[in-house]
PDB file of C-alpha atoms in Angstrom:
ATOM      1  CA  MET C   1     -15.436  33.140  31.994  1.00 41.00           C
ATOM      2  CA  ILE C   2     -11.881  32.848  30.551  1.00 35.00           C
ATOM      3  CA  PRO C   3     -11.942  33.684  26.588  1.00 39.00           C
ATOM      4  CA  PRO C   4     -10.506  30.830  24.692  1.00 38.00           C
ATOM      5  CA  ARG C   5      -7.145  31.346  23.096  1.00 37.00           C
ATOM      6  CA  PRO C   6      -7.057  32.432  19.729  1.00 40.00           C
ATOM      7  CA  GLY C   7      -6.109  29.627  17.358  1.00 42.00           C
ATOM      8  CA  ALA C   8      -7.362  27.089  14.834  1.00 44.00           C
ATOM      9  CA  ALA C   9      -7.783  23.155  14.217  1.00 43.00           C
ATOM     10  CA  ALA C  10      -5.475  21.080  13.018  1.00 44.00           C
ATOM     11  CA  SER C  11      -5.730  20.810   9.205  1.00 46.00           C
ATOM     12  CA  GLU C  12      -4.367  17.551   6.891  1.00 45.00           C
ATOM     13  CA  GLY C  13      -1.527  18.481   6.442  1.00 44.00           C
ATOM     14  CA  GLY C  14      -0.531  19.152  10.279  1.00 42.00           C
ATOM     15  CA  GLY C  15      -1.059  22.762   9.954  1.00 36.00           C
ATOM     16  CA  VAL C  16      -3.737  25.042  10.993  1.00 38.00           C
ATOM     17  CA  ASN C  17      -7.166  26.295   9.642  1.00 58.00           C
ATOM     18  CA  PRO C  18      -8.614  29.347  11.077  1.00 63.00           C
ATOM     19  CA  ALA C  19     -12.518  28.656  12.305  1.00 73.00           C
ATOM     20  CA  PRO C  20     -14.797  29.972   9.800  1.00 82.00           C
ATOM     21  CA  GLU C  21     -18.281  31.638  10.580  1.00 88.00           C
ATOM     22  CA  LEU C  22     -21.152  29.484  10.746  1.00 93.00           C
ATOM     23  CA  ARG C  23     -24.526  31.023  10.153  1.00 93.00           C
ATOM     24  CA  ALA C  24     -28.151  30.221   9.923  1.00 95.00           C
ATOM     25  CA  ASN C  25     -30.545  32.347   8.229  1.00 95.00           C
ATOM     26  CA  ALA C  26     -34.620  32.407   8.023  1.00 95.00           C
ATOM     27  CA  LEU C  27     -34.298  28.780   8.328  1.00 95.00           C
ATOM     28  CA  THR C  28     -37.615  26.762   8.551  1.00 95.00           C
ATOM     29  CA  LEU C  29     -37.170  23.078   9.287  1.00 95.00           C
ATOM     30  CA  GLY C  30     -39.155  20.037   9.627  1.00 92.00           C
ATOM     31  CA  TYR C  31     -39.615  16.476   8.385  1.00 89.00           C
ATOM     32  CA  ASP C  32     -42.147  15.648   5.490  1.00 83.00           C
ATOM     33  CA  ASP C  33     -45.272  17.927   6.002  1.00 84.00           C
ATOM     34  CA  ARG C  34     -44.420  18.562   9.830  1.00 89.00           C
ATOM     35  CA  ILE C  35     -42.673  22.106  10.687  1.00 92.00           C
ATOM     36  CA  ILE C  36     -40.141  21.699  13.793  1.00 93.00           C
ATOM     37  CA  ALA C  37     -38.543  25.249  13.751  1.00 94.00           C
ATOM     38  CA  GLU C  38     -39.123  28.313  11.588  1.00 92.00           C
ATOM     39  CA  GLY C  39     -37.522  31.763  10.926  1.00 93.00           C
ATOM     40  CA  LEU C  40     -34.376  30.703  12.642  1.00 95.00           C
ATOM     41  CA  ASP C  41     -31.372  33.185  12.356  1.00 95.00           C
ATOM     42  CA  VAL C  42     -28.278  32.183  14.596  1.00 95.00           C
ATOM     43  CA  ALA C  43     -24.613  33.336  14.278  1.00 92.00           C
ATOM     44  CA  LEU C  44     -22.103  31.182  15.842  1.00 94.00           C
ATOM     45  CA  PRO C  45     -19.221  33.060  17.394  1.00 94.00           C
ATOM     46  CA  ALA C  46     -15.727  31.561  15.652  1.00 93.00           C
ATOM     47  CA  GLY C  47     -13.468  30.551  18.390  1.00 92.00           C
ATOM     48  CA  ARG C  48     -16.109  30.221  21.218  1.00 94.00           C
ATOM     49  CA  ILE C  49     -18.194  27.825  22.710  1.00 96.00           C
ATOM     50  CA  THR C  50     -21.907  27.882  22.116  1.00 97.00           C
ATOM     51  CA  ALA C  51     -24.555  25.958  23.603  1.00 97.00           C
ATOM     52  CA  ILE C  52     -28.207  25.613  22.487  1.00 97.00           C
ATOM     53  CA  VAL C  53     -30.694  25.504  25.074  1.00 97.00           C
ATOM     54  CA  GLY C  54     -34.443  24.644  25.818  1.00 95.00           C
ATOM     55  CA  ALA C  55     -37.604  22.445  26.895  1.00 93.00           C
ATOM     56  CA  ASN C  56     -37.659  18.960  25.088  1.00 91.00           C
ATOM     57  CA  ALA C  57     -38.698  19.180  21.672  1.00 89.00           C
ATOM     58  CA  CYS C  58     -38.303  22.882  21.212  1.00 93.00           C
ATOM     59  CA  GLY C  59     -36.014  22.043  18.308  1.00 92.00           C
ATOM     60  CA  LYS C  60     -32.616  22.129  19.427  1.00 94.00           C
ATOM     61  CA  SER C  61     -31.399  18.784  18.050  1.00 93.00           C
ATOM     62  CA  THR C  62     -32.964  19.768  14.848  1.00 94.00           C
ATOM     63  CA  LEU C  63     -31.192  22.997  14.280  1.00 95.00           C
ATOM     64  CA  LEU C  64     -27.850  21.159  15.324  1.00 94.00           C
ATOM     65  CA  ARG C  65     -28.669  18.826  12.441  1.00 93.00           C
ATOM     66  CA  ALA C  66     -29.035  21.356   9.839  1.00 94.00           C
ATOM     67  CA  LEU C  67     -25.935  23.451  10.882  1.00 95.00           C
ATOM     68  CA  ALA C  68     -24.319  20.085  10.227  1.00 91.00           C
ATOM     69  CA  ARG C  69     -26.298  19.564   6.809  1.00 91.00           C
ATOM     70  CA  LEU C  70     -27.694  16.479   7.998  1.00 91.00           C
ATOM     71  CA  LEU C  71     -31.112  17.902   7.368  1.00 92.00           C
ATOM     72  CA  THR C  72     -32.250  19.979   4.654  1.00 92.00           C
ATOM     73  CA  PRO C  73     -34.021  23.237   5.276  1.00 93.00           C
ATOM     74  CA  GLN C  74     -37.445  23.876   3.860  1.00 93.00           C
ATOM     75  CA  ALA C  75     -36.429  27.640   3.752  1.00 94.00           C
ATOM     76  CA  GLY C  76     -33.312  29.399   4.346  1.00 95.00           C
ATOM     77  CA  THR C  77     -29.610  28.957   4.411  1.00 94.00           C
ATOM     78  CA  VAL C  78     -26.929  27.592   6.322  1.00 95.00           C
ATOM     79  CA  THR C  79     -23.439  29.446   5.349  1.00 94.00           C
ATOM     80  CA  LEU C  80     -19.722  28.801   6.324  1.00 90.00           C
ATOM     81  CA  ASP C  81     -18.069  32.006   6.014  1.00 86.00           C
ATOM     82  CA  GLY C  82     -20.914  33.151   3.505  1.00 88.00           C
ATOM     83  CA  ARG C  83     -20.935  29.941   1.311  1.00 89.00           C
ATOM     84  CA  SER C  84     -23.839  27.747   1.512  1.00 92.00           C
ATOM     85  CA  VAL C  85     -23.118  24.067   2.937  1.00 91.00           C
ATOM     86  CA  HIS C  86     -25.303  22.547   0.637  1.00 90.00           C
ATOM     87  CA  SER C  87     -22.958  23.928  -2.079  1.00 88.00           C
ATOM     88  CA  THR C  88     -19.915  22.658  -0.368  1.00 89.00           C
ATOM     89  CA  PRO C  89     -18.346  19.275  -1.463  1.00 88.00           C
ATOM     90  CA  THR C  90     -18.963  16.634   0.941  1.00 86.00           C
ATOM     91  CA  ARG C  91     -15.599  15.785   1.668  1.00 82.00           C
ATOM     92  CA  GLU C  92     -14.630  19.135   1.956  1.00 84.00           C
ATOM     93  CA  LEU C  93     -17.499  20.232   4.473  1.00 86.00           C
ATOM     94  CA  ALA C  94     -16.014  17.270   6.579  1.00 82.00           C
ATOM     95  CA  ARG C  95     -13.126  18.563   6.908  1.00 82.00           C
ATOM     96  CA  THR C  96     -14.656  21.510   8.233  1.00 87.00           C
ATOM     97  CA  LEU C  97     -17.573  20.258  10.542  1.00 88.00           C
ATOM     98  CA  GLY C  98     -17.483  17.587  12.844  1.00 87.00           C
ATOM     99  CA  ILE C  99     -20.408  16.341  14.411  1.00 86.00           C
ATOM    100  CA  LEU C 100     -21.072  13.729  17.395  1.00 86.00           C
ATOM    101  CA  PRO C 101     -24.898  12.867  17.158  1.00 83.00           C
ATOM    102  CA  GLN C 102     -26.713  11.868  20.459  1.00 80.00           C
ATOM    103  CA  SER C 103     -25.985   8.330  21.396  1.00 74.00           C
ATOM    104  CA  PRO C 104     -23.873   7.037  18.597  1.00 79.00           C
ATOM    105  CA  VAL C 105     -23.108   3.478  18.793  1.00 79.00           C
ATOM    106  CA  ALA C 106     -20.069   1.588  17.500  1.00 79.00           C
ATOM    107  CA  PRO C 107     -19.671  -1.692  15.837  1.00 81.00           C
ATOM    108  CA  GLU C 108     -19.350  -4.627  17.912  1.00 83.00           C
ATOM    109  CA  GLY C 109     -15.563  -5.189  18.925  1.00 86.00           C
ATOM    110  CA  LEU C 110     -14.326  -1.809  17.566  1.00 92.00           C
ATOM    111  CA  THR C 111     -11.307  -0.609  19.097  1.00 94.00           C
ATOM    112  CA  VAL C 112     -10.990   3.018  20.402  1.00 92.00           C
ATOM    113  CA  ILE C 113      -8.148   3.332  18.430  1.00 91.00           C
ATOM    114  CA  ASP C 114      -9.869   1.979  15.265  1.00 91.00           C
ATOM    115  CA  LEU C 115     -12.760   4.566  16.078  1.00 91.00           C
ATOM    116  CA  VAL C 116     -10.472   7.305  16.171  1.00 90.00           C
ATOM    117  CA  THR C 117      -9.106   6.437  13.091  1.00 88.00           C
ATOM    118  CA  ARG C 118     -12.045   6.461  11.129  1.00 86.00           C
ATOM    119  CA  GLY C 119     -11.980  10.357  12.091  1.00 80.00           C
ATOM    120  CA  ARG C 120      -9.288  10.815   9.395  1.00 81.00           C
ATOM    121  CA  SER C 121     -11.517   9.306   6.479  1.00 76.00           C
ATOM    122  CA  PRO C 122     -12.469  12.921   5.056  1.00 69.00           C
ATOM    123  CA  HIS C 123      -8.832  13.261   4.730  1.00 66.00           C
ATOM    124  CA  GLN C 124      -8.039  10.119   2.719  1.00 60.00           C
ATOM    125  CA  SER C 125      -8.736   9.660  -1.237  1.00 60.00           C
ATOM    126  CA  TRP C 126      -7.273   7.378  -3.683  1.00 59.00           C
ATOM    127  CA  TRP C 127      -4.504   9.965  -4.419  1.00 61.00           C
ATOM    128  CA  ARG C 128      -3.848  10.431  -0.761  1.00 61.00           C
ATOM    129  CA  GLN C 129      -3.597   7.330   1.829  1.00 69.00           C
ATOM    130  CA  TRP C 130      -2.740   7.148   5.648  1.00 67.00           C
ATOM    131  CA  SER C 131       0.171   9.401   6.237  1.00 71.00           C
ATOM    132  CA  SER C 132       2.256  10.380   9.144  1.00 76.00           C
ATOM    133  CA  GLY C 133       0.139  13.546   9.726  1.00 78.00           C
ATOM    134  CA  ASP C 134      -2.928  11.067  10.142  1.00 80.00           C
ATOM    135  CA  GLU C 135      -1.030   9.042  12.610  1.00 85.00           C
ATOM    136  CA  ARG C 136      -0.173  12.223  14.771  1.00 87.00           C
ATOM    137  CA  ALA C 137      -3.493  13.747  14.729  1.00 83.00           C
ATOM    138  CA  VAL C 138      -4.976  10.088  15.704  1.00 89.00           C
ATOM    139  CA  HIS C 139      -2.511  10.169  18.687  1.00 88.00           C
ATOM    140  CA  ASP C 140      -2.745  13.875  19.651  1.00 85.00           C
ATOM    141  CA  ALA C 141      -6.685  13.123  19.860  1.00 84.00           C
ATOM    142  CA  LEU C 142      -6.069  10.162  22.151  1.00 90.00           C
ATOM    143  CA  ARG C 143      -3.853  12.133  24.171  1.00 86.00           C
ATOM    144  CA  ALA C 144      -6.369  15.265  24.344  1.00 81.00           C
ATOM    145  CA  THR C 145      -9.147  13.471  25.392  1.00 83.00           C
ATOM    146  CA  GLY C 146      -7.176  11.062  27.990  1.00 86.00           C
ATOM    147  CA  MET C 147      -7.625   8.007  26.098  1.00 89.00           C
ATOM    148  CA  THR C 148      -4.095   6.932  25.319  1.00 91.00           C
ATOM    149  CA  GLU C 149      -3.981   4.429  27.697  1.00 92.00           C
ATOM    150  CA  LEU C 150      -7.417   2.892  26.740  1.00 91.00           C
ATOM    151  CA  ALA C 151      -6.615   2.607  22.735  1.00 91.00           C
ATOM    152  CA  GLY C 152      -6.608  -0.896  22.567  1.00 91.00           C
ATOM    153  CA  ARG C 153      -9.845  -1.594  24.749  1.00 92.00           C
ATOM    154  CA  SER C 154     -12.902  -2.415  23.090  1.00 93.00           C
ATOM    155  CA  VAL C 155     -15.525   0.432  23.021  1.00 91.00           C
ATOM    156  CA  ASP C 156     -18.196  -1.389  24.167  1.00 88.00           C
ATOM    157  CA  GLU C 157     -16.530  -2.236  27.233  1.00 90.00           C
ATOM    158  CA  LEU C 158     -15.964   1.381  28.222  1.00 90.00           C
ATOM    159  CA  SER C 159     -17.809   3.192  31.017  1.00 87.00           C
ATOM    160  CA  GLY C 160     -20.352   5.835  29.712  1.00 83.00           C
ATOM    161  CA  GLY C 161     -17.989   8.623  30.514  1.00 83.00           C
ATOM    162  CA  GLN C 162     -14.834   6.967  28.479  1.00 87.00           C
ATOM    163  CA  ARG C 163     -17.198   5.939  25.731  1.00 87.00           C
ATOM    164  CA  GLN C 164     -18.176   9.530  25.325  1.00 84.00           C
ATOM    165  CA  ARG C 165     -14.548  10.745  25.258  1.00 86.00           C
ATOM    166  CA  ALA C 166     -13.831   7.985  22.489  1.00 89.00           C
ATOM    167  CA  TRP C 167     -16.259   9.339  20.448  1.00 87.00           C
ATOM    168  CA  ILE C 168     -15.268  13.161  21.279  1.00 86.00           C
ATOM    169  CA  ALA C 169     -11.531  11.800  20.088  1.00 87.00           C
ATOM    170  CA  MET C 170     -12.790  10.826  16.936  1.00 87.00           C
ATOM    171  CA  ALA C 171     -14.225  14.140  16.204  1.00 85.00           C
ATOM    172  CA  VAL C 172     -11.101  15.302  17.253  1.00 84.00           C
ATOM    173  CA  ALA C 173      -9.136  13.828  14.983  1.00 86.00           C
ATOM    174  CA  GLN C 174     -11.159  14.649  12.232  1.00 84.00           C
ATOM    175  CA  GLY C 175      -9.292  17.927  12.788  1.00 81.00           C
ATOM    176  CA  THR C 176     -12.200  20.294  12.022  1.00 85.00           C
ATOM    177  CA  PRO C 177     -12.143  23.802  12.996  1.00 89.00           C
ATOM    178  CA  ILE C 178     -16.192  23.532  14.119  1.00 92.00           C
ATOM    179  CA  LEU C 179     -17.485  20.716  16.496  1.00 91.00           C
ATOM    180  CA  LEU C 180     -20.850  19.997  16.704  1.00 94.00           C
ATOM    181  CA  LEU C 181     -22.133  18.039  19.847  1.00 93.00           C
ATOM    182  CA  ASP C 182     -25.784  16.936  20.083  1.00 92.00           C
ATOM    183  CA  GLU C 183     -26.184  16.335  23.919  1.00 90.00           C
ATOM    184  CA  PRO C 184     -22.680  15.509  24.722  1.00 87.00           C
ATOM    185  CA  THR C 185     -23.321  14.635  28.240  1.00 85.00           C
ATOM    186  CA  THR C 186     -26.771  12.385  27.922  1.00 81.00           C
ATOM    187  CA  TYR C 187     -26.891   9.548  30.377  1.00 77.00           C
ATOM    188  CA  LEU C 188     -23.703  10.393  32.076  1.00 81.00           C
ATOM    189  CA  ASP C 189     -23.588  10.894  35.927  1.00 86.00           C
ATOM    190  CA  LEU C 190     -22.633  14.212  37.240  1.00 90.00           C
ATOM    191  CA  ALA C 191     -19.030  13.782  37.453  1.00 86.00           C
ATOM    192  CA  HIS C 192     -18.311  12.526  33.763  1.00 83.00           C
ATOM    193  CA  GLN C 193     -20.656  15.078  32.742  1.00 88.00           C
ATOM    194  CA  ILE C 194     -18.417  17.860  34.333  1.00 90.00           C
ATOM    195  CA  ASP C 195     -15.201  15.768  32.889  1.00 86.00           C
ATOM    196  CA  VAL C 196     -16.466  15.963  29.445  1.00 85.00           C
ATOM    197  CA  LEU C 197     -17.573  19.755  29.440  1.00 92.00           C
ATOM    198  CA  ASP C 198     -14.026  20.349  30.958  1.00 91.00           C
ATOM    199  CA  LEU C 199     -12.563  18.481  28.223  1.00 86.00           C
ATOM    200  CA  VAL C 200     -14.787  20.667  25.424  1.00 88.00           C
ATOM    201  CA  THR C 201     -13.337  23.903  27.213  1.00 92.00           C
ATOM    202  CA  ASP C 202      -9.905  22.260  26.817  1.00 88.00           C
ATOM    203  CA  LEU C 203     -10.426  21.800  23.085  1.00 85.00           C
ATOM    204  CA  ASN C 204     -11.621  25.463  22.254  1.00 90.00           C
ATOM    205  CA  ARG C 205      -9.141  27.135  24.619  1.00 91.00           C
ATOM    206  CA  GLU C 206      -5.840  25.362  23.676  1.00 86.00           C
ATOM    207  CA  GLU C 207      -6.687  24.908  19.996  1.00 83.00           C
ATOM    208  CA  GLY C 208      -9.041  27.793  19.422  1.00 87.00           C
ATOM    209  CA  ARG C 209     -12.004  25.240  17.977  1.00 88.00           C
ATOM    210  CA  THR C 210     -15.471  26.464  17.599  1.00 93.00           C
ATOM    211  CA  VAL C 211     -17.999  24.146  19.843  1.00 94.00           C
ATOM    212  CA  VAL C 212     -21.579  24.257  19.479  1.00 96.00           C
ATOM    213  CA  MET C 213     -23.565  21.748  21.726  1.00 95.00           C
ATOM    214  CA  VAL C 214     -26.828  20.991  22.693  1.00 96.00           C
ATOM    215  CA  LEU C 215     -27.318  20.851  26.348  1.00 95.00           C
ATOM    216  CA  HIS C 216     -30.205  20.139  29.001  1.00 91.00           C
ATOM    217  CA  ASP C 217     -28.662  21.664  31.861  1.00 94.00           C
ATOM    218  CA  LEU C 218     -28.900  25.676  31.789  1.00 95.00           C
ATOM    219  CA  ASN C 219     -26.489  26.112  34.401  1.00 96.00           C
ATOM    220  CA  GLN C 220     -23.977  23.886  32.965  1.00 96.00           C
ATOM    221  CA  ALA C 221     -24.588  25.946  29.772  1.00 97.00           C
ATOM    222  CA  CYS C 222     -24.074  29.515  31.726  1.00 97.00           C
ATOM    223  CA  ARG C 223     -21.046  28.076  33.181  1.00 96.00           C
ATOM    224  CA  TYR C 224     -19.247  26.485  29.974  1.00 96.00           C
ATOM    225  CA  ALA C 225     -20.721  28.678  27.032  1.00 97.00           C
ATOM    226  CA  ASP C 226     -19.772  31.743  25.967  1.00 96.00           C
ATOM    227  CA  HIS C 227     -22.685  32.489  23.801  1.00 97.00           C
ATOM    228  CA  VAL C 228     -25.991  30.452  24.771  1.00 97.00           C
ATOM    229  CA  ILE C 229     -29.265  30.011  22.008  1.00 97.00           C
ATOM    230  CA  ALA C 230     -32.342  29.776  24.154  1.00 97.00           C
ATOM    231  CA  MET C 231     -35.195  28.276  21.846  1.00 96.00           C
ATOM    232  CA  LYS C 232     -39.114  27.472  22.684  1.00 95.00           C
ATOM    233  CA  SER C 233     -41.491  25.830  20.328  1.00 94.00           C
ATOM    234  CA  GLY C 234     -39.194  25.877  17.369  1.00 94.00           C
ATOM    235  CA  ARG C 235     -38.003  29.732  17.446  1.00 95.00           C
ATOM    236  CA  VAL C 236     -34.981  31.600  18.897  1.00 96.00           C
ATOM    237  CA  VAL C 237     -36.472  33.427  21.851  1.00 96.00           C
ATOM    238  CA  ALA C 238     -33.104  35.287  23.068  1.00 96.00           C
ATOM    239  CA  GLN C 239     -29.250  34.484  21.935  1.00 96.00           C
ATOM    240  CA  GLY C 240     -26.054  36.084  23.503  1.00 96.00           C
ATOM    241  CA  ASP C 241     -23.605  36.231  26.466  1.00 96.00           C
ATOM    242  CA  PRO C 242     -25.356  34.227  29.252  1.00 96.00           C
ATOM    243  CA  ARG C 243     -24.666  37.175  31.658  1.00 96.00           C
ATOM    244  CA  GLN C 244     -26.629  39.132  29.890  1.00 96.00           C
ATOM    245  CA  ILE C 245     -29.602  37.000  28.538  1.00 96.00           C
ATOM    246  CA  ILE C 246     -30.247  34.366  31.344  1.00 97.00           C
ATOM    247  CA  THR C 247     -32.859  36.010  33.776  1.00 96.00           C
ATOM    248  CA  ALA C 248     -35.741  34.601  35.249  1.00 95.00           C
ATOM    249  CA  PRO C 249     -38.319  35.922  33.233  1.00 96.00           C
ATOM    250  CA  LEU C 250     -36.341  34.383  30.356  1.00 97.00           C
ATOM    251  CA  VAL C 251     -36.345  31.194  32.361  1.00 96.00           C
ATOM    252  CA  GLU C 252     -39.925  31.232  32.690  1.00 95.00           C
ATOM    253  CA  ARG C 253     -40.815  31.771  29.181  1.00 95.00           C
ATOM    254  CA  VAL C 254     -38.462  29.459  27.821  1.00 95.00           C
ATOM    255  CA  PHE C 255     -38.843  26.335  30.310  1.00 94.00           C
ATOM    256  CA  GLY C 256     -42.293  27.508  32.073  1.00 93.00           C
ATOM    257  CA  LEU C 257     -40.624  27.460  35.565  1.00 92.00           C
ATOM    258  CA  ARG C 258     -40.375  30.024  38.287  1.00 92.00           C
ATOM    259  CA  SER C 259     -37.261  30.605  39.326  1.00 93.00           C
ATOM    260  CA  GLN C 260     -34.539  32.728  40.772  1.00 94.00           C
ATOM    261  CA  VAL C 261     -31.397  33.954  39.089  1.00 95.00           C
ATOM    262  CA  ALA C 262     -28.125  34.399  41.344  1.00 96.00           C
ATOM    263  CA  PRO C 263     -24.486  34.618  40.659  1.00 95.00           C
ATOM    264  CA  ASP C 264     -22.533  30.955  40.487  1.00 95.00           C
ATOM    265  CA  PRO C 265     -20.509  31.189  43.566  1.00 94.00           C
ATOM    266  CA  VAL C 266     -17.707  29.183  41.748  1.00 93.00           C
ATOM    267  CA  SER C 267     -17.925  30.961  38.079  1.00 93.00           C
ATOM    268  CA  GLY C 268     -19.538  33.969  38.649  1.00 95.00           C
ATOM    269  CA  THR C 269     -21.938  33.011  35.685  1.00 96.00           C
ATOM    270  CA  PRO C 270     -25.867  33.104  36.017  1.00 96.00           C
ATOM    271  CA  MET C 271     -27.092  30.227  38.356  1.00 96.00           C
ATOM    272  CA  VAL C 272     -30.878  29.053  37.822  1.00 95.00           C
ATOM    273  CA  ILE C 273     -32.365  28.084  41.304  1.00 94.00           C
ATOM    274  CA  PRO C 274     -35.963  26.601  40.340  1.00 92.00           C
ATOM    275  CA  MET C 275     -38.864  27.244  42.629  1.00 89.00           C
ATOM    276  CA  GLY C 276     -41.428  24.830  42.940  1.00 81.00           C
ATOM    277  CA  ARG C 277     -44.642  24.614  44.277  1.00 79.00           C
ATOM    278  CA  HIS C 278     -43.364  23.398  47.769  1.00 81.00           C
ATOM    279  CA  HIS C 279     -40.667  25.951  48.479  1.00 76.00           C
ATOM    280  CA  THR C 280     -41.148  29.711  49.110  1.00 66.00           C
ATOM    281  CA  VAL C 281     -38.462  32.469  48.536  1.00 64.00           C
ATOM    282  CA  THR C 282     -36.010  33.102  51.245  1.00 61.00           C
ATOM    283  CA  VAL C 283     -34.162  36.210  51.485  1.00 50.00           C
TER     284      VAL C 283
END
């Protein structure tokens, strides 16, 4: 994979902020008395794309929610450059971390540009109202996501791929050096999945944004991510460069699936070829 260009995301004043290092240390996560994940230690490489993979209900989205401070750990810490996200003021954190949850829903009748404009909310206050910098950030986000021509359209009139682009544009307009995306390709057809992943890669390479995304497709994770975190039953099984960690034994351990792993003929990254009961190995 081509490494992203060094850089940073746009700040509220139109300058740049270097991407801080996001880490989770000894996390235990759950809801009420139900433990979902424990003993999680992850480091998200700054300025790179990280994909979190694993079978359903393994704790992928729960980990992402904890990284975004949407879920308070029962034990352990999440830090940005060594500082706990729970001790960081909310508005300050919102200028550093942008999150796109699963299947977000916009208010009925909301236009694309109105949605994207909401991304600038963390930069507003009683002493700082809408500025030319905010205007520039919104239009830059629309342009970066290919949504300029659709800015006046209602979000609920868009196709699935266009709608996902609109939400990503809102996250981009937020101007955060870190983007957290929870299953950004869910419910999209294959062409739109690739379109969204190419867009995310553009944001990383051209602006230096750190991207962390939960993905179901392991081959897409290998092709687009610089760093992969593989989870099973609420624990991290492996993490690192997909070329080094994605092997047939790992796939069987994480997904319970026999497979062969070969170089992707397009990208050269690992490509997982599933082996079902009705197919034999051919050489």
